[in-house]
Each structure stands twice: as structure tokens, then as C-alpha cells.
Coordinates of C-alpha atoms in Angstrom, one line a residue:
M199 CA -16.5 -26.0 -13.1
N200 CA -13.5 -27.3 -11.5
V201 CA -12.7 -24.9 -8.3
V202 CA -9.3 -25.7 -8.2
T203 CA -8.6 -25.0 -12.0
A204 CA -10.5 -21.9 -11.3
E205 CA -8.5 -20.8 -8.2
I206 CA -5.4 -21.4 -10.6
L207 CA -6.7 -19.4 -13.4
R208 CA -7.3 -16.3 -10.7
Q209 CA -4.0 -16.5 -9.7
Y210 CA -2.8 -16.7 -13.4
F211 CA -4.6 -13.6 -14.1
L212 CA -2.8 -11.7 -11.1
S213 CA 0.5 -12.8 -12.7
I214 CA -0.4 -11.6 -16.0
V215 CA -0.7 -7.9 -14.5
G216 CA 1.9 -8.3 -12.4
E217 CA 4.3 -8.9 -15.6
M218 CA 2.5 -6.0 -17.3
D219 CA 3.4 -3.9 -14.5
E220 CA 7.4 -4.7 -14.7
M221 CA 6.9 -4.7 -18.4
V222 CA 6.0 -0.9 -18.1
S223 CA 8.4 0.0 -15.5
R224 CA 11.4 -1.4 -17.0
S225 CA 10.7 -0.1 -20.9
S226 CA 9.7 3.2 -20.1
M227 CA 11.8 6.5 -20.3
S228 CA 9.8 8.8 -18.3
P229 CA 10.9 8.9 -14.4
I230 CA 7.3 9.2 -13.5
F231 CA 7.0 5.6 -14.7
N232 CA 10.3 4.0 -14.3
E233 CA 10.8 5.9 -10.8
G234 CA 7.4 7.0 -9.6
H235 CA 5.4 4.1 -11.0
D236 CA 2.5 6.4 -11.4
Y237 CA 0.6 3.8 -13.6
T238 CA -1.6 0.9 -13.1
T239 CA -2.3 -2.3 -15.2
G240 CA -5.7 -4.3 -15.2
L241 CA -7.2 -7.2 -17.0
F242 CA -11.2 -7.4 -17.7
S243 CA -13.4 -9.4 -19.1
L244 CA -15.8 -9.0 -21.9
R245 CA -18.9 -11.2 -22.2
D246 CA -21.9 -10.1 -23.8
S247 CA -23.0 -6.6 -22.5
E248 CA -20.8 -7.0 -19.1
I249 CA -17.4 -5.4 -18.9
D250 CA -15.7 -6.7 -15.7
L251 CA -12.4 -6.2 -13.9
I252 CA -11.1 -9.3 -13.0
A253 CA -7.3 -8.6 -11.9
L254 CA -5.8 -5.2 -10.8
G255 CA -2.0 -4.6 -10.7
T256 CA -0.3 -3.0 -7.6
G257 CA -0.2 0.5 -8.9
V258 CA -2.5 3.2 -8.1
P259 CA -5.9 1.2 -7.5
V260 CA -8.3 4.2 -8.2
H261 CA -6.7 4.4 -11.7
L262 CA -8.3 1.0 -12.6
F263 CA -11.5 1.4 -10.7
A264 CA -12.1 4.5 -13.1
A265 CA -10.7 2.6 -16.2
T266 CA -14.0 0.4 -15.9
T267 CA -15.8 3.6 -17.1
S268 CA -12.9 3.9 -20.0
V269 CA -13.2 0.3 -21.3
E270 CA -17.2 0.9 -21.3
R271 CA -16.8 4.0 -23.3
F272 CA -14.2 2.5 -25.7
M273 CA -16.4 -0.6 -26.5
T274 CA -19.5 1.4 -26.9
E275 CA -17.8 3.7 -29.4
F276 CA -16.2 0.8 -31.4
R277 CA -18.2 -2.4 -30.4
K278 CA -19.3 -2.9 -34.3
G279 CA -15.7 -1.5 -35.6
L280 CA -13.2 -3.6 -33.9
C281 CA -10.6 -5.6 -35.0
D282 CA -8.1 -8.1 -33.8
G283 CA -5.3 -6.1 -33.2
D284 CA -6.8 -2.8 -32.5
I285 CA -5.8 -0.8 -29.4
G286 CA -7.4 2.1 -28.2
L287 CA -6.6 5.4 -26.2
I288 CA -8.7 7.6 -24.1
N289 CA -8.1 10.5 -21.7
D290 CA -10.8 12.9 -21.9
P291 CA -12.4 13.2 -18.6
Y292 CA -16.1 13.6 -20.3
H293 CA -15.7 10.6 -22.3
G294 CA -14.5 7.9 -20.3
G295 CA -11.3 9.4 -18.9
G296 CA -10.4 10.6 -15.5
H297 CA -8.3 13.9 -16.0
L298 CA -6.3 14.6 -18.9
P299 CA -2.9 13.5 -17.7
D300 CA -4.0 9.9 -17.1
W301 CA -3.9 8.2 -20.4
T302 CA -5.7 4.5 -20.5
L303 CA -4.6 2.5 -23.3
I304 CA -7.0 -0.6 -24.1
K305 CA -6.3 -3.8 -26.2
P306 CA -9.6 -5.8 -26.7
I307 CA -8.3 -9.5 -26.8
F308 CA -9.9 -11.5 -29.2
V309 CA -10.7 -15.2 -29.1
D310 CA -12.7 -17.0 -31.9
G311 CA -13.0 -13.6 -33.8
T312 CA -14.8 -11.9 -31.0
P313 CA -13.3 -9.6 -28.0
R314 CA -13.5 -11.6 -24.9
F315 CA -10.9 -9.9 -22.8
C316 CA -9.2 -6.5 -22.5
S317 CA -5.7 -5.9 -21.1
V318 CA -5.3 -2.0 -19.9
V319 CA -2.8 0.2 -18.9
R320 CA -3.8 3.6 -17.1
A321 CA -0.6 5.9 -16.7
H322 CA 0.0 9.4 -15.7
M323 CA 1.7 11.2 -18.5
L324 CA 4.2 13.5 -17.6
D325 CA 3.3 16.1 -20.1
P326 CA 0.1 15.5 -21.9
G327 CA 0.0 18.8 -23.9
G328 CA -1.7 22.1 -23.5
P329 CA -1.3 25.6 -22.2
Y330 CA 0.6 24.6 -19.1
P331 CA 3.5 22.0 -18.3
G332 CA 2.3 19.0 -16.6
G333 CA -1.3 19.3 -17.7
R334 CA -2.3 21.0 -14.2
N335 CA -3.2 24.7 -15.2
P336 CA -3.9 26.4 -11.6
N337 CA -5.9 29.1 -13.6
A338 CA -7.8 26.7 -15.5
T339 CA -12.2 27.1 -15.3
E340 CA -12.8 25.0 -18.2
I341 CA -11.7 21.8 -19.4
W342 CA -9.9 23.2 -23.0
Q343 CA -7.5 25.3 -20.8
E344 CA -6.2 22.2 -19.0
G345 CA -4.6 20.2 -21.9
F346 CA -5.4 17.8 -25.0
R347 CA -8.4 16.0 -25.1
I348 CA -8.2 12.5 -26.6
Y349 CA -11.6 11.4 -27.7
P350 CA -11.9 7.5 -27.9
L351 CA -9.8 6.4 -30.7
K352 CA -7.7 3.8 -31.9
I353 CA -4.1 4.4 -31.8
V354 CA -3.2 0.8 -33.2
E355 CA -5.5 -0.5 -35.9
A356 CA -5.5 -4.4 -36.9
G357 CA -2.0 -4.6 -35.5
T358 CA -0.6 -1.4 -37.4
V359 CA 0.4 1.9 -35.6
R360 CA -1.7 4.6 -36.9
H361 CA 1.2 7.0 -37.8
D362 CA -0.9 10.4 -38.3
V363 CA -2.5 9.7 -34.7
W364 CA 0.9 8.8 -33.6
Q365 CA 2.5 12.0 -34.7
L366 CA -0.6 14.1 -33.5
L367 CA -0.1 12.9 -29.8
L368 CA 3.7 13.5 -30.1
A369 CA 3.4 17.1 -31.5
N370 CA 1.2 18.1 -28.4
S371 CA 3.7 17.2 -25.7
R372 CA 7.0 19.3 -24.6
L373 CA 8.6 15.9 -23.9
P374 CA 7.8 13.8 -27.3
D375 CA 10.5 11.3 -26.8
Y376 CA 9.6 10.5 -23.0
L377 CA 5.8 10.0 -24.5
D378 CA 7.1 8.0 -27.6
N379 CA 9.0 5.9 -25.5
D380 CA 6.0 5.2 -22.8
L381 CA 3.7 4.4 -25.2
K382 CA 5.4 1.8 -26.9
G383 CA 5.9 0.4 -23.2
M384 CA 2.3 0.5 -22.6
I385 CA 1.6 -1.2 -25.7
G386 CA 4.3 -3.8 -25.2
A387 CA 2.6 -4.8 -21.8
C388 CA -0.8 -5.0 -23.3
E389 CA 0.2 -7.1 -26.2
A390 CA 2.1 -9.4 -23.6
A391 CA -1.0 -9.9 -21.7
A392 CA -2.9 -10.9 -24.8
R393 CA -0.4 -13.7 -25.4
R394 CA -0.9 -14.9 -21.6
I395 CA -4.7 -15.1 -22.3
H396 CA -4.2 -17.2 -25.6
S397 CA -1.9 -19.6 -23.9
A398 CA -4.5 -20.1 -21.3
V399 CA -7.4 -20.5 -23.8
E400 CA -5.2 -22.9 -25.8
K401 CA -4.6 -25.0 -22.8
Y402 CA -7.9 -24.9 -20.8
G403 CA -10.6 -24.0 -23.6
L404 CA -12.6 -20.7 -23.7
A405 CA -15.6 -22.3 -21.7
E406 CA -13.4 -23.1 -18.9
V407 CA -11.3 -19.9 -18.8
Q408 CA -14.8 -17.7 -18.9
E409 CA -16.4 -20.2 -16.1
S410 CA -12.9 -19.3 -14.0
V411 CA -13.9 -15.5 -14.4
G412 CA -17.4 -16.1 -13.3
Y413 CA -16.2 -17.9 -10.1
T414 CA -13.7 -15.3 -9.4
L415 CA -16.2 -12.5 -9.4
S416 CA -18.8 -14.4 -7.7
Y417 CA -16.0 -15.4 -5.0
S418 CA -15.6 -11.7 -4.1
E419 CA -19.2 -11.0 -4.5
K420 CA -20.1 -13.7 -2.0
W421 CA -17.6 -12.7 0.4
I422 CA -18.8 -8.9 0.3
R423 CA -22.2 -9.7 0.7
K424 CA -21.6 -11.9 3.9
E425 CA -19.3 -8.9 5.2
I426 CA -22.5 -6.4 4.7
E427 CA -24.9 -9.0 6.5
Q428 CA -22.7 -8.4 9.5
W429 CA -22.8 -4.4 9.4
P430 CA -25.6 -3.0 11.7
E431 CA -28.5 -1.8 9.4
G432 CA -29.2 2.1 9.3
Q433 CA -27.9 5.2 7.9
Y434 CA -24.6 6.7 8.4
R435 CA -23.3 10.0 7.4
G436 CA -19.7 11.4 7.0
E437 CA -18.4 14.6 5.6
S438 CA -14.9 16.2 4.5
Y439 CA -13.9 19.3 3.4
A440 CA -11.8 20.7 0.5
D441 CA -9.8 23.6 1.6
S442 CA -10.5 25.4 -1.7
D443 CA -10.4 25.1 -5.5
F444 CA -7.0 27.4 -5.8
I445 CA -9.1 29.9 -7.5
E446 CA -12.2 31.7 -5.4
T447 CA -14.2 29.1 -3.3
R448 CA -13.1 27.6 0.0
D449 CA -14.3 25.0 2.6
I450 CA -15.8 22.8 -0.2
K451 CA -18.1 20.2 1.6
I452 CA -18.4 16.5 0.3
R453 CA -21.2 14.8 2.2
A454 CA -21.6 11.1 2.0
T455 CA -24.8 9.1 3.3
L456 CA -24.5 5.6 3.6
T457 CA -27.4 3.3 3.9
V458 CA -26.8 -0.2 4.9
R459 CA -29.3 -2.9 4.4
N460 CA -28.5 -6.7 4.4
D461 CA -29.1 -7.1 0.7
G462 CA -26.9 -3.9 -0.2
V463 CA -25.3 -0.5 0.5
T464 CA -26.5 2.7 -1.1
L465 CA -23.7 5.7 -1.0
D466 CA -25.9 9.1 -1.7
F467 CA -23.7 12.4 -2.2
A468 CA -26.7 14.6 -1.7
G469 CA -25.8 17.6 0.3
T470 CA -22.6 17.9 -1.4
D471 CA -21.4 21.5 -2.8
D472 CA -22.1 22.5 -6.2
Q473 CA -19.2 22.5 -8.7
V474 CA -16.7 24.8 -8.5
K475 CA -14.6 27.3 -10.9
G476 CA -11.4 25.9 -10.0
C477 CA -9.9 22.5 -11.3
I478 CA -10.9 20.3 -8.4
N479 CA -14.4 19.3 -10.1
S480 CA -14.8 15.4 -10.4
T481 CA -16.5 13.7 -13.2
H482 CA -18.5 10.9 -12.6
A483 CA -15.8 8.1 -13.2
N484 CA -13.3 9.3 -10.9
A485 CA -15.9 10.1 -8.0
L486 CA -17.3 6.7 -8.4
A487 CA -13.5 5.2 -8.0
Y488 CA -13.1 7.2 -4.9
A489 CA -16.5 6.5 -3.4
L490 CA -15.7 2.8 -3.5
L491 CA -12.0 2.5 -2.8
P492 CA -12.9 2.4 1.4
F493 CA -14.9 -0.8 1.0
M494 CA -11.7 -2.4 -0.4
T495 CA -10.0 -0.9 2.4
V496 CA -12.4 -2.2 5.3
C497 CA -12.3 -5.7 3.5
P498 CA -8.8 -6.1 2.6
D499 CA -8.7 -9.8 2.2
I500 CA -11.5 -9.8 -0.4
P501 CA -9.9 -10.2 -3.8
V502 CA -10.2 -7.0 -5.7
N503 CA -12.6 -7.1 -8.9
S504 CA -16.0 -6.2 -10.3
G505 CA -17.4 -8.6 -7.9
L506 CA -16.4 -6.7 -5.1
F507 CA -18.5 -3.9 -5.9
R508 CA -21.9 -5.5 -7.3
P509 CA -23.7 -4.9 -3.9
F510 CA -23.1 -1.1 -3.7
R511 CA -25.1 1.6 -5.4
V512 CA -23.5 5.2 -5.6
L513 CA -25.7 8.3 -6.3
L514 CA -23.7 11.3 -7.4
P515 CA -25.8 14.4 -7.9
Q516 CA -25.4 16.2 -11.4
G517 CA -24.0 19.7 -11.1
T518 CA -22.0 19.1 -7.7
V519 CA -18.2 19.0 -7.2
V520 CA -18.4 15.1 -7.2
N521 CA -20.1 15.0 -10.5
A522 CA -19.2 18.2 -12.7
N523 CA -21.2 19.1 -15.6
A524 CA -19.0 19.8 -19.0
P525 CA -16.7 21.6 -19.5
A526 CA -15.7 22.3 -15.8
A527 CA -12.3 22.3 -14.9
V528 CA -11.1 18.4 -13.6
A529 CA -7.2 18.5 -13.5
L530 CA -6.8 18.2 -9.8
S531 CA -9.7 15.8 -9.1
T532 CA -7.9 12.7 -9.1
V533 CA -6.7 13.6 -5.6
C534 CA -8.6 16.7 -4.8
V535 CA -11.5 16.1 -4.2
G536 CA -10.8 12.4 -4.5
H537 CA -9.1 12.5 -1.1
E538 CA -12.5 14.1 0.6
I539 CA -14.8 11.8 -1.2
C540 CA -12.7 8.7 0.2
E541 CA -13.0 10.4 3.6
A542 CA -16.3 11.2 3.6
V543 CA -17.0 7.6 3.0
L544 CA -14.9 6.3 5.7
G545 CA -16.3 9.1 8.0
A546 CA -19.8 7.3 7.5
L547 CA -18.0 3.7 7.9
E548 CA -16.6 4.6 11.3
E549 CA -20.1 4.3 12.4
V550 CA -20.5 0.8 11.1
V551 CA -16.9 -0.9 11.5
P552 CA -14.9 1.6 13.6
E553 CA -11.8 -1.0 14.0
R554 CA -11.5 -0.9 10.4
V555 CA -11.4 2.5 9.4
A556 CA -8.1 4.7 8.7
T557 CA -6.6 7.3 6.3
A558 CA -7.1 5.5 2.9
S559 CA -6.5 8.2 0.9
I560 CA -3.8 10.9 0.0
D561 CA -4.1 14.8 0.7
M562 CA -1.5 14.9 -2.3
C563 CA 0.3 18.3 -2.8
F564 CA 2.2 19.2 -6.0
L565 CA 5.6 20.8 -6.6
Y566 CA 6.0 21.3 -10.4
T567 CA 9.3 22.7 -11.6
W568 CA 10.4 23.1 -15.4
G569 CA 13.1 24.9 -17.5
K570 CA 16.3 24.1 -19.2
D571 CA 18.9 22.0 -17.9
P572 CA 22.2 23.4 -18.7
R573 CA 24.0 19.8 -18.1
Y574 CA 22.1 18.2 -21.1
N575 CA 20.7 21.1 -23.0
E576 CA 17.2 19.8 -22.8
F577 CA 13.9 21.1 -21.4
F578 CA 12.9 19.3 -18.0
L579 CA 9.6 19.0 -16.2
S580 CA 9.3 17.4 -12.8
T581 CA 6.9 16.3 -10.5
D582 CA 8.7 15.8 -7.3
Y583 CA 6.9 13.0 -5.1
Y584 CA 9.0 14.0 -2.0
A585 CA 7.1 17.0 -1.6
S586 CA 4.0 14.9 -1.0
A587 CA 5.7 11.8 0.2
V588 CA 3.3 10.8 3.0
S589 CA 0.0 10.4 4.2
A590 CA -0.5 7.0 5.9
G591 CA -2.6 7.1 9.4
G592 CA -2.9 4.8 12.3
A593 CA -5.3 2.1 11.8
F594 CA -6.5 -0.3 14.7
G595 CA -3.5 -2.5 16.0
Q596 CA -1.1 -0.3 13.5
D597 CA 0.8 2.8 13.7
G598 CA 0.9 4.9 10.3
W599 CA 4.0 3.3 8.7
G600 CA 6.0 4.2 5.8
A601 CA 4.9 6.8 3.1
L602 CA 1.6 6.8 1.4
A603 CA -1.9 5.5 2.2
A604 CA -3.5 2.7 0.3
T605 CA -4.8 4.5 -2.6
M606 CA -1.6 5.2 -3.8
N607 CA 0.2 2.1 -2.7
G608 CA 2.2 1.8 -5.7
L609 CA 3.9 5.0 -5.9
R610 CA 7.5 4.8 -5.2
L611 CA 9.7 7.7 -4.1
P612 CA 13.0 7.7 -6.4
T613 CA 16.3 8.1 -4.5
F614 CA 17.7 11.5 -4.3
E615 CA 20.6 10.8 -6.1
M616 CA 18.9 9.8 -9.1
S617 CA 16.5 12.7 -9.0
E618 CA 19.9 14.8 -8.8
I619 CA 21.0 13.1 -11.9
Q620 CA 17.7 13.7 -13.8
Y621 CA 17.0 17.4 -12.9
P622 CA 19.2 20.5 -11.5
F623 CA 18.2 19.8 -7.9
F624 CA 20.1 19.3 -5.0
Y625 CA 18.4 17.6 -1.9
L626 CA 19.5 19.3 1.4
K627 CA 16.9 17.9 3.8
G628 CA 14.4 14.8 3.5
E629 CA 13.1 13.1 6.8
Y630 CA 10.7 12.5 9.1
A631 CA 9.8 15.9 11.6
T632 CA 9.5 15.4 15.7
D633 CA 6.1 15.6 16.8
T634 CA 4.3 16.0 13.9
A635 CA 2.7 12.5 13.9
A636 CA -0.9 12.4 14.6
P637 CA -1.5 11.4 18.2
G638 CA -3.8 8.4 18.8
R639 CA -3.8 4.9 20.2
W640 CA -2.1 4.3 16.9
R641 CA -0.4 7.2 15.7
G642 CA -0.4 8.6 12.0
V643 CA 3.2 8.5 10.0
P644 CA 5.2 11.7 10.9
A645 CA 5.0 14.7 8.7
F646 CA 7.8 14.8 5.8
H647 CA 10.3 17.6 5.5
L648 CA 11.9 18.2 2.3
R649 CA 14.5 20.9 1.6
R650 CA 15.5 21.1 -2.2
R651 CA 17.8 23.7 -3.9
I652 CA 17.9 24.4 -7.5
T653 CA 21.6 24.2 -9.0
A654 CA 23.7 24.9 -12.3
V655 CA 20.8 26.5 -14.0
E656 CA 22.0 29.5 -16.4
Q657 CA 18.5 31.0 -16.4
P658 CA 15.6 31.0 -14.1
V659 CA 13.1 27.8 -14.1
S660 CA 9.8 27.9 -13.3
M661 CA 8.0 26.6 -10.3
T662 CA 4.2 26.1 -9.3
M663 CA 2.9 24.9 -6.1
F664 CA -0.1 23.4 -5.1
V665 CA -1.1 22.9 -1.2
R666 CA -4.0 21.6 0.3
S667 CA -5.2 20.0 3.4
S668 CA -3.7 23.1 5.4
R669 CA -7.0 23.9 7.3
H670 CA -8.8 20.7 6.7
P671 CA -5.7 18.1 7.4
C672 CA -6.4 14.5 7.2
K673 CA -9.1 13.3 9.9
G674 CA -8.3 10.8 12.7
F675 CA -10.7 8.3 13.4
A676 CA -12.3 6.7 16.8
G677 CA -11.0 9.5 18.9
G678 CA -7.4 9.9 17.1
K679 CA -6.3 13.3 16.5
P680 CA -5.9 14.9 12.6
G681 CA -2.8 15.1 10.6
K682 CA -0.4 18.0 10.8
G683 CA -1.6 19.7 7.6
N684 CA 0.7 20.8 4.6
R685 CA 2.8 23.8 3.7
Y686 CA 5.3 24.7 1.6
V687 CA 7.8 27.9 1.9
S688 CA 9.2 29.4 -1.3
K689 CA 12.8 30.7 -1.1
P690 CA 13.0 30.3 2.8
G691 CA 15.8 32.3 4.6
T692 CA 15.6 35.0 2.1
R693 CA 13.9 38.4 1.7
N694 CA 11.6 37.0 -0.6
E695 CA 10.3 34.1 1.6
L696 CA 7.0 33.3 0.9
G697 CA 4.8 30.8 3.0
V698 CA 2.3 28.7 0.7
I699 CA -1.0 27.0 2.0
E700 CA -2.8 27.0 -1.4
R701 CA -1.2 27.6 -4.4
L702 CA 1.9 30.0 -6.0
D703 CA 1.8 30.1 -9.7
Q704 CA 4.6 29.7 -12.0
I705 CA 7.2 31.7 -9.9
S706 CA 10.8 32.3 -11.3
V707 CA 13.6 30.7 -9.1
D708 CA 17.4 30.9 -9.7
S709 CA 20.4 28.8 -9.2
G710 CA 21.2 28.4 -5.3
E711 CA 17.4 29.2 -4.3
E712 CA 15.6 26.7 -2.3
V713 CA 12.0 25.2 -1.4
F714 CA 10.8 23.8 1.8
C715 CA 7.7 21.4 2.0
E716 CA 6.0 20.0 5.1
K717 CA 3.7 17.3 4.1
G718 CA 1.6 16.0 6.9
G719 CA 0.7 12.3 7.4
G720 CA -2.9 10.7 8.1
G721 CA -4.7 10.9 11.1
G722 CA -4.4 8.8 14.5
W723 CA -6.8 6.1 15.5
G724 CA -8.3 5.9 19.0
N725 CA -7.7 8.0 22.1
A726 CA -4.1 9.0 22.4
L727 CA -4.4 8.6 26.3
H728 CA -5.0 4.6 25.7
R729 CA -1.5 4.2 23.8
D730 CA 0.8 1.8 25.4
P731 CA 3.4 4.0 27.2
D732 CA 6.2 1.5 26.1
L733 CA 5.2 2.7 22.5
V734 CA 5.6 6.1 23.1
L735 CA 8.9 5.5 24.9
R736 CA 9.9 4.0 21.4
D737 CA 8.8 6.9 19.7
V738 CA 10.8 9.4 21.8
L739 CA 14.0 7.3 21.6
D740 CA 13.3 7.3 17.7
E741 CA 12.5 11.0 17.8
I742 CA 9.3 10.9 16.3
V743 CA 7.9 12.3 19.7
S744 CA 9.9 14.9 21.9
V745 CA 9.7 14.3 25.5
R746 CA 7.4 17.3 26.1
G747 CA 5.1 15.8 23.1
A748 CA 4.7 12.5 25.0
A749 CA 3.6 14.6 28.1
D750 CA 1.3 17.1 26.1
D751 CA -0.2 14.5 23.6
Y752 CA -0.2 11.3 25.2
G753 CA 0.0 11.7 29.1
V754 CA 3.2 9.8 29.3
A755 CA 6.1 11.1 31.3
I756 CA 9.5 10.0 30.0
D757 CA 12.7 9.6 32.1
L758 CA 15.1 10.5 29.1
A759 CA 18.2 9.7 31.2
H760 CA 17.2 6.1 32.2
Q761 CA 15.4 5.7 29.0
C762 CA 12.5 4.5 30.6
V763 CA 8.6 5.7 31.5
D764 CA 7.9 7.4 34.8
Q765 CA 5.0 5.0 35.7
A766 CA 3.9 7.1 38.8
E767 CA 3.9 10.2 36.8
T768 CA 2.4 9.0 33.8
Q769 CA -0.4 7.6 36.0
R770 CA -0.9 11.0 37.2
L771 CA -0.9 12.7 34.4
R772 CA -3.5 10.4 32.6
Q773 CA -5.6 10.6 35.3
A774 CA -5.6 14.6 35.3
R775 CA -6.6 14.4 31.6
R776 CA -9.3 12.3 32.1
V777 CA -10.6 14.3 35.1
K778 CA -10.8 17.6 32.4
T779 CA -12.3 15.7 29.7

């Protein structure tokens, strides 16, 4: 095998998923695609019984980790009945999906009459059908109450769209025009990837391309195994808690026990709480994706493909909240308990590689609004990403920055102006809040404050809120403090004002009424008393930290008149704090 050629092809595979990504974004109609970027593209290798992720787009990484299960399920279902030109579709969480809004489109790529590769798009559909707009029913206790289930099927057969299936899908969505356009964009992206693969095979030959895939996977596997060999052998434990299942159960424990040996790592979630009544239960595929994500985080330079995960064995006890039995409700599991799974594993890794751990997930909250927009005389449905805009935490050598943590690194915040065109909204505030960043040697990102008003509607619209991590905010690491936590306020400043720390279901909101959202950031890293005083001064000048916050949280005295650190007073404050602890 020519290593130079193998590396050229590895980069070529990445360019393919990058092109797929751009095609979906530029051709889609739904704002959740072309503005929010809530989808991920990937390329898989099919060889004998092995199905391997070989390239991942820069979307939502946990989408494609879980999509491996989708590809496996589809190929098992149709291996003896596949034709060149077939494209499959799955969303059923108990048959290879994650949760019902995430649809996985799978195109087997044939070479010499045999499926050798798959191009895949996994995307969050704005309205996947079912009793509740957006597919997240806060009252659901079983999967049938959440939306339209799609068992593995062919949406395109031998190059021809199955009209009956297509119309069935459109008939079950409140936004059929969006769905129609978005599916066409996803199919176009998968078709483009197939053309690129065929070009590579024509130029290099199938054997050379497959050898290069083997090289790509082995390269990542060898690198991660070398990393593991440097980790101290032993058993380590981490825990995280979900606030609630949004119906009846609170303080739901996720426990991860990490066993490190030179030849591999075992993750065991024994001790995790049983599955719950509400919609946060996880299927095996979703939990597996979140359990493996932290290893991508602590080894960020290793190319992400199936080779990276070969040394890991993950045990997810059946009947628990991380591997629920059907027909448990699962609509929110892709972020809750997904976030807690990731956080528990990172808690265990904190004892192994403390300088590499940080908030790597997102304690996402949801603000759904739907109704009729009289400007266009149309039904609208909004998932407002600004209501859950931040989660990044401090890491060794780096403050929390930007907005979202690694698992959601491809999500984008649309402009307020575009959102106001698309929906009957007016944004009054969208900004970082002072004294809300988790203290640490490297602090978390500040909380984000959103204030939004409903405008120009002729009849009230509906709004549903899911708020989590109020009691159990994002953890800090290596002595860093936790994040601020989350809260929403419905109709602030009126006699009907109501604070929300769990859920508010389908309230009626009229023109002129508002909502306030405080979305906390991730945890800090390291002891806040070890933070460079000059960095604290910078934060004070940037209004991220107040003068009082600098003293209380960091033991740093700021002379605001002269815009400098009072070194003598800072030394006294920190010494006094150390004596107390």
C-alpha cells in the first residue's frame, strides 16, 4: 500500500462529507437546516460484515456515531434485496434510530455490483409528524405518543423515488413543503458522494481505495491505543444527574465506571437508575454515541472514524435510563440524558487525564413556538436555538468560548434579523450576562440572556418550554465551579409571570407578550484562586465579571478607576481564602 496515496484518499473522504454538508445547507428549505445546521453527513465503508465510519462531517458528531447503528440495521434488513440506486430511511429509535425527529438517509454505493460504501445524512426534521408539533410531546410515556415511526425502508428503489412512501411521509408532517425540499437536499448530497467515490475508484482502483480505508481506520486505532497505554491502569467512576424526566421522577442518576487496561477500556453503566416514565430514556445507539464522545474530546487530534473506538467496550444495562426497553418514550434523550452520559464519563476520565477534560456536551433546553403567522397566512413552527445558546466550559489553558460545546459544534445561531423575517418574533435582548460564567482557573462561557416578544399575530400562538440543569448544572473539573444553570420566565413583567425550571406545556401567548431565557454555560476548570489576575481584569473590563465578582469568586481586587489589579489587596484576599479552605 502506498501511504501517500492512502493519506490523499483520507483527506478526499473528508472533502466528500464537506461537500455533502454544503449541499444540504444550500439546498434545504427548513431553517433548522439552512440556518441552524442541525444535521450531519458521513461516509461509511462496507466490507464483508464490517460497517465502518470513515469520514464525519462537521455537524453534530453524536448524530453520526449513532448513525452507525442505523446503517447496520438497514443493511441487515435489506442486504439480500439491495439494488444499485436504492436509498434507505430510518427514524425508529428501536430499529436503528435515535429519536423520531432525527431521520437517517442511507445510500449504499455499489462498485462492481456490490455495495462497498454508504453515504449518509442524519438530520433533525422540523416536524416529523405525530400528536405534538416538533415531535417532543412533554406528556409522552411511550414511543407511539411521540411521532411517526419509520421502520427501515427504501425511499428510493433502483433510482426511482417511491411515490407512495414519499406521499405518506409528507402527509404525516405539518410542514410538508419543508420536508419535501429537505429530503431532496439530503438525497442530492448522498448522490454527490456516490459520484465522488466512483471517481476515486476509477482513478485508483477498488483495491487501492479499500486498502486506504483500512489504513485510515488502523491509523486512528493505533494512535488511540498508544494514548491508552499511557493512562494509569485502574477503575474510575463518574456520576451525573438529570433534573427530571419532565413528568414525575427527579434527580435521575447516571453512573459510569471506567476500567483502564493497557489493551483497552471498558465502560460500565451499572448503577444507573432504571428507565423512567417521561421522554428522556435513551436507546442503546444514542447512549453508545454519548458514551464514546468523551474519548474524541480528550484525544482531539486523532482522526474520527470507527478505528478510534475499537479499543472500547461499553456495557449499557437493559431497562435503565441509558438503555430503555420499548416502548419507552425517548424524544429528549439525544440531549437529556445524552448530556449526563457524557458528563459521567468525563467525571471518570478526570481521574485519568485531568488536563484534557472539560464540558463536552450541551445541557440543551427547548423553546417551541407554533401557530399562524398572518404575514404569510401560514402555519409556523420554531425551535429557537437562542433559547439554548451556550454550554462551553473552561478547559486547561482555555476559557469557555463562543457558544456550544463539542458535541454540538456544527449548530449555528441564525441572525436575529432572519428569525424575525421567518417568524412573528421581535428580539429585545441577546447577550452574555455579567457574573454568570463558572469560576475556575479557566472560566466557563457566561450565561446567555434572551428576551423575545411575539408580534403581529391575530390570534394567540402556542409555546412549550423544556428547562433542565437548574438543580444539576454543568459540572466543573479539576476544582472548577459548576455552570450557572438554566431558567426561563414566561410573560415576564406581567401578572401572569411564571418562572420555569422544568416544563411549561402549550401555553397561549398573544401579540406583545414575551419570554425570558437564561441559559447557563459550562463548568470552569481548575481552582479559581489560581486564575491569572490579569485575565480577571480583562473580564471585568469586558463586563463578564463585576468588581465584586472578581473579589468574591477569584480573590482579585480591581482598581477600576485606574483599570488595573490591586496586587497587594489581591494577595491578601487570596491568602485569606486559602486559610479558610
